[in-house]
mmCIF file with all atom_site columns, C-alpha atoms in Angstrom:
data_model
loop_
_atom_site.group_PDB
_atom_site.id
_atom_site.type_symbol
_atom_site.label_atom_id
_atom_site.label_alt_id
_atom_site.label_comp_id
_atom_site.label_asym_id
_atom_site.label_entity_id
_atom_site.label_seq_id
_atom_site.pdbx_PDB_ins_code
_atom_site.Cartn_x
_atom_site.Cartn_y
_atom_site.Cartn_z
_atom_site.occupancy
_atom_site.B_iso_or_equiv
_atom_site.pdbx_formal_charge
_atom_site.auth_seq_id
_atom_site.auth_comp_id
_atom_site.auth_asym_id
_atom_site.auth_atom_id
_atom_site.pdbx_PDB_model_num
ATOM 1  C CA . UNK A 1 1  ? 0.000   0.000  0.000  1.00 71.00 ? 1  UNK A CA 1
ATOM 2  C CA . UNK A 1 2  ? 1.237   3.482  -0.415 1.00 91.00 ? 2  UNK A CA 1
ATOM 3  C CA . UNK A 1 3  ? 1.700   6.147  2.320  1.00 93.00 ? 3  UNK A CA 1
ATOM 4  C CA . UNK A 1 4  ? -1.378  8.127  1.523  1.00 94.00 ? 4  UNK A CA 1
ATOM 5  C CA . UNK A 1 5  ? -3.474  5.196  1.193  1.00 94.00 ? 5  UNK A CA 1
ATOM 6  C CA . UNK A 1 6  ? -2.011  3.649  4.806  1.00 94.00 ? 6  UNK A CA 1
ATOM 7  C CA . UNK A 1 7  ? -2.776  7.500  6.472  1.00 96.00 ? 7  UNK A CA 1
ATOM 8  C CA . UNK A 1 8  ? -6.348  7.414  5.254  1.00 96.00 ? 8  UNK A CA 1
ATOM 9  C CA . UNK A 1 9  ? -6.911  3.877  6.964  1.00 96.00 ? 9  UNK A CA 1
ATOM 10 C CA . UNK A 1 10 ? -4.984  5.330  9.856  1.00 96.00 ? 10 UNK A CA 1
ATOM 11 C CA . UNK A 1 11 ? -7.129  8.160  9.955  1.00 97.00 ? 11 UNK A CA 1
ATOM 12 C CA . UNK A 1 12 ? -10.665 6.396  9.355  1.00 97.00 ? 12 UNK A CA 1
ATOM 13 C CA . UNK A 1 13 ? -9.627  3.722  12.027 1.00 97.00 ? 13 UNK A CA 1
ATOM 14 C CA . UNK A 1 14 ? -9.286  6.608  14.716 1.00 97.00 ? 14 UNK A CA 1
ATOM 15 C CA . UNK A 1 15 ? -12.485 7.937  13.301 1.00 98.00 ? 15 UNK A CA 1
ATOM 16 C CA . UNK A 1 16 ? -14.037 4.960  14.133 1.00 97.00 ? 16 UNK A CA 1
ATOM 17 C CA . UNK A 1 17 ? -13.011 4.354  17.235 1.00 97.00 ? 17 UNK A CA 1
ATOM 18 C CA . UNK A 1 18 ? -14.067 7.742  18.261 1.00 97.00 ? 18 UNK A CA 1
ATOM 19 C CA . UNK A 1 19 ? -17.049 7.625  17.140 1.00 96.00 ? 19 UNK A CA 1
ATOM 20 C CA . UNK A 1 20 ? -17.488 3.978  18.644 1.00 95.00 ? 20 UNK A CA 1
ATOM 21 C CA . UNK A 1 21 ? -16.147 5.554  21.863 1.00 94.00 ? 21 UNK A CA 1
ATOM 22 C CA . UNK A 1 22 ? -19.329 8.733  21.461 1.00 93.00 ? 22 UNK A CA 1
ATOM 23 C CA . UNK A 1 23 ? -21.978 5.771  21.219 1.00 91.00 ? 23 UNK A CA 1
ATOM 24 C CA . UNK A 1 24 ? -20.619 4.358  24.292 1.00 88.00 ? 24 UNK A CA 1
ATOM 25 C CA . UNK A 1 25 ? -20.512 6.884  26.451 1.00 86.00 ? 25 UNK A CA 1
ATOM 26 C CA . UNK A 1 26 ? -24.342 8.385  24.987 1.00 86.00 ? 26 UNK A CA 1
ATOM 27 C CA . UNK A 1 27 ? -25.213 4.254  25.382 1.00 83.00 ? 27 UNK A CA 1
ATOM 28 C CA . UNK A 1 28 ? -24.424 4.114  29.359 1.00 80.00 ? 28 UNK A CA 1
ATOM 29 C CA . UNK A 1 29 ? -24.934 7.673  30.363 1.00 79.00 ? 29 UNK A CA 1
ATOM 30 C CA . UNK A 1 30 ? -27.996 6.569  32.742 1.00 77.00 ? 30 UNK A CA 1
ATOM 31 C CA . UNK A 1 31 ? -26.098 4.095  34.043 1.00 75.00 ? 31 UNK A CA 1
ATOM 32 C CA . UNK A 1 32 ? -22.631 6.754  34.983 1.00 74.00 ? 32 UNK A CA 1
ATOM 33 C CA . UNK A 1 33 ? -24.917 9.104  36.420 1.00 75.00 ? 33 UNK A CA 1
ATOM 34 C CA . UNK A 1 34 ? -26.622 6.775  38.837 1.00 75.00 ? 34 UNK A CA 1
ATOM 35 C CA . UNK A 1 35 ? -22.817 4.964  39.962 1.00 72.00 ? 35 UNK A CA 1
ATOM 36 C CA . UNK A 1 36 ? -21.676 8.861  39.897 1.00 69.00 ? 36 UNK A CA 1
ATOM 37 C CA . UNK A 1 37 ? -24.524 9.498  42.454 1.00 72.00 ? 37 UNK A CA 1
ATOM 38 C CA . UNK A 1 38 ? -24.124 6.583  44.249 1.00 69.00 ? 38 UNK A CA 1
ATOM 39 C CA . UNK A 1 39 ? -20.933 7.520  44.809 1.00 67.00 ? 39 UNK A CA 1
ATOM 40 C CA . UNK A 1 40 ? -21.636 10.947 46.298 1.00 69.00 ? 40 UNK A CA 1
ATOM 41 C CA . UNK A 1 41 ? -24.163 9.138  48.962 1.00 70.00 ? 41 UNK A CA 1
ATOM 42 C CA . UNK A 1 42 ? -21.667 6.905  49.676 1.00 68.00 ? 42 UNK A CA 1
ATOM 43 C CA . UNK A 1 43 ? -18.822 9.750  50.808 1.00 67.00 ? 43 UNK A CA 1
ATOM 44 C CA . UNK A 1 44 ? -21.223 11.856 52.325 1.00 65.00 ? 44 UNK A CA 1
ATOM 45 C CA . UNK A 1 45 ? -22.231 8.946  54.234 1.00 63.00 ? 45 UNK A CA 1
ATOM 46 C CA . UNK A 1 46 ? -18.872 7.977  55.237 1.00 62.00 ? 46 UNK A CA 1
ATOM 47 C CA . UNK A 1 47 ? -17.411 11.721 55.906 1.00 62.00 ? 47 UNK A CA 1
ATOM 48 C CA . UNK A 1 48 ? -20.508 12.775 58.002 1.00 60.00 ? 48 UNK A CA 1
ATOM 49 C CA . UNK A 1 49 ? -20.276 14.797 60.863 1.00 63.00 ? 49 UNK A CA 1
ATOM 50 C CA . UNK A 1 50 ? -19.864 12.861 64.568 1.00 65.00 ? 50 UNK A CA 1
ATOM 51 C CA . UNK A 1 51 ? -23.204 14.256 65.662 1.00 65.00 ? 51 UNK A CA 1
ATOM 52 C CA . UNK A 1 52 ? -25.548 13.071 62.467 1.00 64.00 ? 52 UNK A CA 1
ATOM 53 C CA . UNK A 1 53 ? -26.526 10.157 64.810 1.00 66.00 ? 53 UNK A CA 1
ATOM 54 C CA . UNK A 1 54 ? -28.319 12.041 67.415 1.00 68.00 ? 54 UNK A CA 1
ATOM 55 C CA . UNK A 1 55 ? -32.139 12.815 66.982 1.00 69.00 ? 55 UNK A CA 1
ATOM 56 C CA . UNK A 1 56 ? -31.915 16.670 67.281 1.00 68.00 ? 56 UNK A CA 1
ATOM 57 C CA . UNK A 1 57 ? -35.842 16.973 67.575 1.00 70.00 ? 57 UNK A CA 1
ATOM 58 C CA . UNK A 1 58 ? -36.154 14.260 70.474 1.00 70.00 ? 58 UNK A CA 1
ATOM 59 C CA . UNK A 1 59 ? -33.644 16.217 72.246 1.00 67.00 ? 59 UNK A CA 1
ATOM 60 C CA . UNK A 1 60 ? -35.732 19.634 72.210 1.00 70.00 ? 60 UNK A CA 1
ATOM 61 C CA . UNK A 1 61 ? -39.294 17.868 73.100 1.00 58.00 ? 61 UNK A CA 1
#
């Protein structure tokens, strides 16, 4: 094959693989915005403040 011929392929293989990469990313995006907020519960959970476990409105009754 010739150069210009073997930079075209190049060229439409990297094409293709970005688009390929586009329809993933539009395929799944329900599913990386629910682990993506998942994963925000999960560090606010685990970073909360030492007094979250105390019922505030008992306390004031």
């Amino acid at each position: 094959m010739s150069k210009t011929a073997s930079m075209v392929m190049k060229i439409i293989g990297a094409s293709l693989a970005f688009a390929a990469f586009i329809c993933l990313l539009i395929g799944g995006w329900h599913d990386l915005s629910v682990g993506c907020c998942g994963l925000k519960k999960r560090f606010s959970q685990k970073f909360s403040s030492e007094y979250d476990d105390y019922a505030d409105e008992e306390l004031y009754d």
